[in-house]
Short mmCIF file of C-alpha atoms in Angstrom, two decimals:
data_model
loop_
_atom_site.label_atom_id
_atom_site.label_comp_id
_atom_site.label_asym_id
_atom_site.label_seq_id
_atom_site.Cartn_x
_atom_site.Cartn_y
_atom_site.Cartn_z
CA MET Z 1 21.20 -48.11 2.20
CA SER Z 2 17.75 -47.02 1.11
CA ARG Z 3 17.28 -44.25 -1.37
CA THR Z 4 15.57 -42.11 1.28
CA ALA Z 5 18.43 -42.46 3.69
CA ALA Z 6 20.95 -41.70 0.94
CA SER Z 7 19.15 -38.52 -0.03
CA ARG Z 8 19.56 -37.30 3.55
CA THR Z 9 23.26 -37.83 3.85
CA PRO Z 10 25.73 -34.87 3.49
CA GLY Z 11 26.51 -34.17 -0.10
CA ALA Z 12 23.35 -35.86 -1.44
CA PRO Z 13 21.34 -32.57 -1.69
CA ALA Z 14 23.74 -30.96 -4.19
CA ALA Z 15 23.13 -33.86 -6.61
CA ASP Z 16 19.46 -33.75 -5.93
CA HIS Z 17 19.38 -29.97 -6.57
CA ALA Z 18 21.23 -30.47 -9.81
CA ARG Z 19 18.96 -33.17 -10.95
CA ALA Z 20 15.77 -31.02 -10.11
CA VAL Z 21 17.13 -28.05 -11.95
CA ASP Z 22 17.65 -30.15 -14.95
CA GLN Z 23 14.17 -31.47 -14.90
CA LEU Z 24 12.90 -27.79 -14.92
CA GLY Z 25 14.66 -27.21 -18.15
CA SER Z 26 12.84 -30.00 -19.88
CA ASP Z 27 10.32 -29.54 -22.72
CA SER Z 28 7.95 -31.90 -21.02
CA ALA Z 29 5.48 -30.34 -18.50
CA THR Z 30 5.29 -33.66 -16.69
CA VAL Z 31 9.09 -33.65 -16.13
CA ARG Z 32 9.10 -30.07 -15.07
CA LEU Z 33 6.40 -30.75 -12.44
CA GLY Z 34 8.61 -33.70 -11.31
CA GLY Z 35 11.46 -31.26 -10.83
CA LEU Z 36 9.18 -28.94 -8.62
CA ARG Z 37 8.09 -31.92 -6.59
CA SER Z 38 11.85 -32.73 -5.96
CA LEU Z 39 12.57 -29.19 -4.86
CA GLU Z 40 9.57 -29.29 -2.53
CA ARG Z 41 11.01 -32.45 -0.89
CA LEU Z 42 14.43 -30.93 -0.64
CA ALA Z 43 13.22 -27.88 1.31
CA ARG Z 44 11.06 -30.00 3.61
CA ASP Z 45 13.90 -32.59 4.34
CA HIS Z 46 16.83 -30.06 4.50
CA PRO Z 47 15.57 -26.75 6.16
CA ALA Z 48 19.06 -25.25 5.64
CA ASP Z 49 18.48 -25.38 1.96
CA ARG Z 50 15.20 -23.51 1.97
CA GLN Z 51 16.83 -20.31 0.64
CA ARG Z 52 18.52 -22.20 -2.10
CA VAL Z 53 15.28 -23.78 -3.16
CA ALA Z 54 13.43 -20.51 -3.04
CA ASP Z 55 16.18 -19.06 -5.29
CA GLN Z 56 15.72 -21.83 -7.93
CA LEU Z 57 11.79 -21.35 -7.83
CA CYS Z 58 12.15 -17.66 -8.31
CA ASP Z 59 14.58 -18.17 -11.11
CA TYR Z 60 12.08 -20.39 -12.89
CA LEU Z 61 9.09 -17.96 -12.37
CA ARG Z 62 11.15 -14.99 -13.73
CA LEU Z 63 11.70 -16.91 -17.16
CA PRO Z 64 9.37 -15.79 -20.02
CA SER Z 65 6.40 -18.21 -20.05
CA ASP Z 66 6.23 -18.16 -23.92
CA ASP Z 67 9.48 -20.13 -24.15
CA HIS Z 68 7.52 -23.31 -24.03
CA PRO Z 69 5.56 -24.73 -26.95
CA ARG Z 70 2.39 -25.51 -25.00
CA PRO Z 71 1.55 -22.37 -22.97
CA GLY Z 72 -1.52 -23.99 -21.25
CA HIS Z 73 0.67 -26.73 -19.80
CA GLU Z 74 3.30 -24.20 -18.70
CA ARG Z 75 0.60 -22.07 -16.96
CA GLU Z 76 -0.26 -25.11 -14.75
CA VAL Z 77 3.45 -25.71 -14.06
CA ARG Z 78 3.89 -22.13 -12.89
CA LEU Z 79 0.84 -22.29 -10.65
CA VAL Z 80 2.46 -25.44 -8.97
CA ALA Z 81 5.75 -23.46 -8.62
CA GLN Z 82 3.91 -20.62 -6.93
CA ARG Z 83 2.20 -23.08 -4.50
CA VAL Z 84 5.49 -24.86 -3.70
CA LEU Z 85 7.06 -21.42 -3.01
CA ALA Z 86 4.20 -20.30 -0.73
CA ALA Z 87 4.37 -23.54 1.31
CA LEU Z 88 8.16 -23.05 1.72
CA LEU Z 89 7.32 -19.56 3.07
CA ARG Z 90 4.83 -20.65 5.61
CA THR Z 91 7.19 -22.22 8.28
CA GLY Z 92 6.75 -19.51 10.92
CA THR Z 93 10.29 -18.08 10.38
CA GLN Z 94 11.16 -14.93 8.34
CA ASP Z 95 14.48 -16.21 7.16
CA VAL Z 96 13.94 -16.68 3.35
CA SER Z 97 14.04 -13.84 0.78
CA ILE Z 98 12.60 -13.92 -2.70
CA ASP Z 99 13.35 -12.10 -5.97
CA LEU Z 100 10.40 -12.03 -8.48
CA THR Z 101 11.60 -8.95 -10.38
CA GLY Z 102 9.79 -8.91 -13.75
CA ALA Z 103 7.84 -12.08 -13.10
CA VAL Z 104 4.34 -12.66 -14.44
CA LEU Z 105 2.39 -14.15 -11.50
CA THR Z 106 -1.09 -15.57 -11.83
CA ASP Z 107 -3.50 -15.75 -8.89
CA LEU Z 108 -0.61 -15.49 -6.50
CA ASP Z 109 -1.57 -16.56 -2.94
CA LEU Z 110 1.04 -15.66 -0.30
CA GLU Z 111 -1.35 -15.47 2.55
CA GLU Z 112 0.22 -15.92 5.92
CA CYS Z 113 3.65 -16.31 4.52
CA GLN Z 114 6.77 -14.96 6.31
CA ILE Z 115 9.30 -13.45 3.95
CA GLY Z 116 12.64 -11.80 4.86
CA ALA Z 117 13.00 -9.42 1.94
CA ALA Z 118 11.11 -9.43 -1.33
CA LYS Z 119 11.55 -7.82 -4.69
CA PHE Z 120 8.55 -7.52 -7.11
CA GLU Z 121 9.83 -4.62 -9.24
CA ARG Z 122 8.06 -4.60 -12.51
CA ALA Z 123 6.20 -7.76 -11.77
CA VAL Z 124 2.77 -8.26 -13.31
CA PHE Z 125 0.14 -9.81 -11.15
CA VAL Z 126 -2.70 -11.47 -13.05
CA GLY Z 127 -5.90 -12.58 -11.46
CA ARG Z 128 -6.50 -12.12 -7.81
CA THR Z 129 -3.45 -11.52 -5.61
CA SER Z 130 -3.40 -12.00 -1.94
CA PHE Z 131 -0.78 -11.13 0.83
CA ASP Z 132 -3.35 -11.23 3.58
CA GLN Z 133 -1.76 -11.70 7.03
CA ALA Z 134 1.59 -12.09 5.54
CA VAL Z 135 4.84 -10.76 7.23
CA LEU Z 136 7.22 -9.00 4.92
CA GLY Z 137 10.64 -7.54 5.62
CA ASP Z 138 12.17 -5.10 3.01
CA VAL Z 139 9.77 -5.19 0.03
CA THR Z 140 9.68 -3.29 -3.16
CA PHE Z 141 6.92 -3.22 -5.70
CA ASP Z 142 8.35 -0.29 -7.71
CA GLY Z 143 6.79 -0.33 -11.22
CA ALA Z 144 4.76 -3.41 -10.61
CA ARG Z 145 1.27 -3.90 -12.06
CA PHE Z 146 -1.82 -5.57 -10.37
CA GLU Z 147 -4.16 -6.29 -13.31
CA THR Z 148 -7.10 -7.06 -10.99
CA ASN Z 149 -7.93 -7.03 -7.18
CA ALA Z 150 -5.05 -7.03 -4.76
CA SER Z 151 -5.30 -7.79 -1.01
CA PHE Z 152 -2.95 -6.88 1.94
CA GLY Z 153 -5.40 -7.31 4.64
CA HIS Z 154 -3.70 -7.32 8.07
CA THR Z 155 -0.24 -7.66 6.38
CA ARG Z 156 2.74 -6.61 8.49
CA PHE Z 157 5.58 -4.79 6.83
CA THR Z 158 8.37 -5.05 9.40
CA THR Z 159 10.77 -2.67 7.60
CA PHE Z 160 10.54 -0.38 4.66
CA ALA Z 161 7.99 -0.92 1.83
CA GLN Z 162 8.08 0.74 -1.69
CA PHE Z 163 5.23 0.98 -4.11
CA ILE Z 164 6.62 3.68 -6.35
CA GLU Z 165 4.87 4.03 -9.60
CA THR Z 166 2.95 0.84 -8.87
CA ARG Z 167 -0.30 0.44 -10.87
CA PHE Z 168 -3.43 -1.08 -9.16
CA ASP Z 169 -5.96 -1.64 -12.02
CA GLY Z 170 -8.48 -3.22 -9.66
CA ASP Z 171 -9.45 -2.61 -6.14
CA ALA Z 172 -6.79 -2.72 -3.52
CA TRP Z 173 -7.31 -3.61 0.13
CA PHE Z 174 -4.79 -2.83 2.96
CA LEU Z 175 -7.44 -3.09 5.76
CA GLY Z 176 -5.72 -3.47 9.17
CA ALA Z 177 -2.22 -3.48 7.62
CA GLU Z 178 0.78 -2.30 9.64
CA PHE Z 179 3.76 -0.45 8.16
CA ALA Z 180 6.33 -0.53 10.93
CA SER Z 181 8.72 1.75 9.17
CA HIS Z 182 8.60 4.08 6.12
CA VAL Z 183 6.45 3.31 3.11
CA TRP Z 184 6.39 5.07 -0.24
CA PHE Z 185 3.48 5.12 -2.76
CA ASP Z 186 4.88 8.01 -4.78
CA ARG Z 187 3.21 8.40 -8.24
CA ALA Z 188 1.30 4.96 -7.66
CA ARG Z 189 -2.13 4.83 -9.42
CA PHE Z 190 -5.17 3.22 -7.95
CA ALA Z 191 -7.74 2.84 -10.73
CA GLY Z 192 -10.33 1.27 -8.58
CA HIS Z 193 -11.33 1.66 -4.97
CA VAL Z 194 -8.58 1.43 -2.18
CA ARG Z 195 -9.11 0.76 1.38
CA PHE Z 196 -6.54 1.65 4.11
CA GLY Z 197 -9.08 1.63 6.95
CA CYS Z 198 -7.55 0.86 10.43
CA THR Z 199 -4.01 0.66 8.87
CA LYS Z 200 -1.11 1.71 11.11
CA PHE Z 201 1.61 3.86 9.53
CA ARG Z 202 4.30 3.80 12.04
CA GLY Z 203 6.95 5.58 10.07
CA LYS Z 204 6.67 8.14 7.20
CA SER Z 205 4.06 7.52 4.71
CA ILE Z 206 4.58 9.26 1.37
CA PHE Z 207 1.79 9.49 -1.20
CA ILE Z 208 3.34 12.29 -3.38
CA GLU Z 209 1.60 12.49 -6.74
CA THR Z 210 -0.39 9.46 -6.05
CA ASP Z 211 -3.58 9.11 -8.11
CA PHE Z 212 -6.72 7.75 -6.47
CA ALA Z 213 -9.28 7.44 -9.31
CA GLY Z 214 -11.85 5.76 -7.18
CA HIS Z 215 -12.89 6.15 -3.55
CA ALA Z 216 -10.10 6.13 -0.97
CA GLN Z 217 -10.79 4.96 2.42
CA PHE Z 218 -8.39 5.89 5.39
CA GLY Z 219 -10.97 5.72 8.05
CA SER Z 220 -9.55 4.97 11.50
CA ALA Z 221 -6.06 4.80 10.14
CA GLU Z 222 -3.00 5.86 12.29
CA PHE Z 223 -0.52 8.06 10.71
CA GLY Z 224 2.97 9.30 11.84
CA CYS Z 225 4.34 11.84 9.42
CA CYS Z 226 2.57 11.70 6.19
CA SER Z 227 2.51 13.62 2.80
CA PHE Z 228 -0.19 13.55 0.18
CA GLY Z 229 1.50 16.47 -1.66
CA GLU Z 230 0.12 16.91 -5.25
CA ALA Z 231 -1.93 13.81 -4.79
CA ARG Z 232 -5.40 13.53 -6.70
CA PHE Z 233 -8.46 12.02 -5.05
CA GLY Z 234 -11.05 11.37 -7.85
CA GLY Z 235 -13.66 9.81 -5.58
CA VAL Z 236 -14.57 10.41 -2.06
CA ALA Z 237 -11.53 10.68 0.14
CA ASN Z 238 -12.46 9.38 3.74
CA PHE Z 239 -10.17 10.18 6.63
CA GLY Z 240 -12.89 9.93 9.29
CA LEU Z 241 -11.53 9.12 12.78
CA ALA Z 242 -7.99 8.98 11.53
CA GLN Z 243 -5.25 9.79 13.94
CA PHE Z 244 -2.36 11.98 12.74
CA THR Z 245 0.46 12.02 15.22
CA GLY Z 246 3.16 13.51 12.98
CA ASP Z 247 3.48 16.34 10.42
CA VAL Z 248 0.60 16.38 7.97
CA ARG Z 249 1.04 17.60 4.42
CA PHE Z 250 -1.79 18.04 1.84
CA THR Z 251 0.10 20.66 -0.06
CA GLY Z 252 -1.34 21.05 -3.55
CA THR Z 253 -3.50 17.97 -3.04
CA ARG Z 254 -6.57 17.87 -5.42
CA PHE Z 255 -10.00 16.59 -4.04
CA ASP Z 256 -12.37 16.08 -6.90
CA ASP Z 257 -15.13 14.79 -4.61
CA VAL Z 258 -16.06 15.10 -0.91
CA ALA Z 259 -13.10 15.15 1.50
CA TRP Z 260 -14.28 13.56 4.76
CA PHE Z 261 -12.27 14.14 8.01
CA ASP Z 262 -15.06 13.83 10.51
CA GLY Z 263 -13.76 12.84 13.88
CA ALA Z 264 -10.07 12.97 13.01
CA ARG Z 265 -7.40 14.00 15.56
CA PHE Z 266 -4.25 16.10 14.50
CA HIS Z 267 -1.85 15.60 17.41
CA THR Z 268 0.67 18.10 16.09
CA ASN Z 269 0.48 21.72 15.15
CA SER Z 270 1.98 21.15 11.69
CA THR Z 271 -1.02 20.34 9.48
CA VAL Z 272 -0.81 21.93 6.08
CA PHE Z 273 -3.51 22.12 3.30
CA GLU Z 274 -1.78 24.92 1.49
CA ASP Z 275 -2.83 25.20 -2.11
CA ALA Z 276 -5.18 22.15 -1.78
CA THR Z 277 -8.22 22.36 -3.96
CA PHE Z 278 -11.71 20.97 -3.15
CA ALA Z 279 -14.04 20.67 -6.11
CA SER Z 280 -17.02 19.66 -3.65
CA PHE Z 281 -16.37 20.34 0.02
CA ALA Z 282 -14.43 19.22 3.06
CA ARG Z 283 -16.24 17.86 6.12
CA MET Z 284 -14.37 18.56 9.35
CA HIS Z 285 -17.10 17.90 12.06
CA ASP Z 286 -15.79 16.93 15.48
CA VAL Z 287 -12.22 17.31 14.34
CA TRP Z 288 -9.60 18.31 17.02
CA ALA Z 289 -6.12 19.65 16.62
CA ASN Z 290 -3.11 20.66 18.71
CA SER Z 291 -3.71 24.25 19.69
CA HIS Z 292 -0.15 25.30 20.44
CA GLN Z 293 1.09 28.16 18.22
CA ARG Z 294 3.84 27.38 15.62
CA SER Z 295 6.18 29.57 13.91
CA GLY Z 296 8.63 28.48 11.20
CA GLN Z 297 8.70 27.20 7.65
CA TYR Z 298 5.34 25.54 7.69
CA GLU Z 299 2.44 27.47 9.27
CA PRO Z 300 -0.69 25.43 9.98
CA SER Z 301 -3.43 25.79 7.35
CA TRP Z 302 -6.83 24.26 6.88
CA PRO Z 303 -9.38 23.71 4.07
CA PRO Z 304 -11.32 26.77 2.97
CA GLY Z 305 -13.95 27.60 5.42
CA TRP Z 306 -12.36 26.04 8.44
CA LEU Z 307 -10.06 27.15 11.22
CA VAL Z 308 -8.80 26.10 14.66
CA ASP Z 309 -10.77 27.66 17.61
CA VAL Z 310 -7.75 28.32 19.77
CA ALA Z 311 -9.58 30.55 22.15
CA GLY Z 312 -12.07 27.77 22.80
CA GLY Z 313 -9.47 25.01 23.35
CA ALA Z 314 -8.27 23.34 26.52
CA ASN Z 315 -5.48 21.08 27.56
CA GLY Z 316 -3.63 21.75 24.27
CA TRP Z 317 -6.45 20.83 22.12
CA ALA Z 318 -8.87 23.02 20.01
CA ARG Z 319 -11.73 22.11 17.83
CA VAL Z 320 -11.72 22.81 14.16
CA VAL Z 321 -14.69 24.95 13.38
CA PRO Z 322 -16.37 26.68 10.36
CA ALA Z 323 -14.80 29.99 9.61
CA PRO Z 324 -17.22 32.98 10.11
CA ALA Z 325 -18.48 34.38 7.02
CA VAL Z 326 -17.19 37.73 6.21
CA LEU Z 327 -19.85 40.04 4.64
CA PRO Z 328 -19.15 43.40 3.07
CA SER Z 329 -19.87 46.44 5.21
CA PRO Z 330 -23.03 48.41 3.96
CA ARG Z 331 -22.03 51.59 2.09
CA ARG Z 332 -22.87 54.80 3.99
CA ALA Z 333 -24.92 57.34 2.05
CA SER Z 334 -23.03 60.63 1.18
CA PRO Z 335 -24.37 63.79 2.73
CA GLY Z 336 -27.66 64.75 1.06
CA GLU Z 337 -27.93 61.39 -0.74
CA PRO Z 338 -30.98 59.41 0.16
CA ALA Z 339 -30.55 56.24 2.08
CA TRP Z 340 -30.06 53.21 0.00
CA ARG Z 341 -33.02 50.72 0.06
CA PRO Z 342 -33.09 47.23 -1.48
CA SER Z 343 -35.41 46.86 -4.53
CA PRO Z 344 -38.65 45.23 -3.68
#
């Protein structure tokens, strides 16, 4: 029987797995690379073992990289391990989960990968990171750090996603991404510019105490219920043409630059800008909102200088218009007092 045929017989994968794992523990980078190639073949030849191979690759990537005497060689080994893992996740089925908690990942490319569940808590992403067009199940990035640019363009999050206290030190792109369920960005920090243009938030989107140091672009995004309570926008906040279909909270939000809402639509009558502060001004041109009156815990409120023209609305919609300026009434002269005249 040939070696190839023997490796495909029942029971052979267990021995092959053990041998590949032993190779990953070698001091030689060449031997470790051989172990990665063996795991790659096992995942290809035995699809039922793909999860097991993914677990072994993740175990290796979670190990400290400075355990090896030649860090330069180890960096190349880890890049190969990332590529093998990515190839394993590009099979068109979302049946493999990964755990890269605390891993240091360099130039990670998971574009077009399908992942069941993923854990990236406290992971450090070095170099450019891309999840473009990936499909992700339950995913957590809590406490993770992206040291340079990160891209999630057209990524689909099929269940919940968490980015709590995640740090983005470069720019972040979520253009055209879709969050099918709830997403949390509580206390996340975006040091560069962030783009959520055309992103679809199907469930709740929570940005409580999130810090946007650069420009934040949410143009043409679609929101369900959303909260930006106590968030800070250091650059321009662009929500132009956005659609808000659920409750909207900008309670205590701080806008240090222009807040742009031109063309936005607020489909509910629960939009709250209570205690929001605007260092520059809010643009609300061609903004329409649900005109039905509401009573309860949260009364609708708008940025200073703007209100809903309920009287001029139709079909349940009303335009958000500039509030009329209120000027002090002129003081009447007392009997016998000469009429007041402005100084020339």
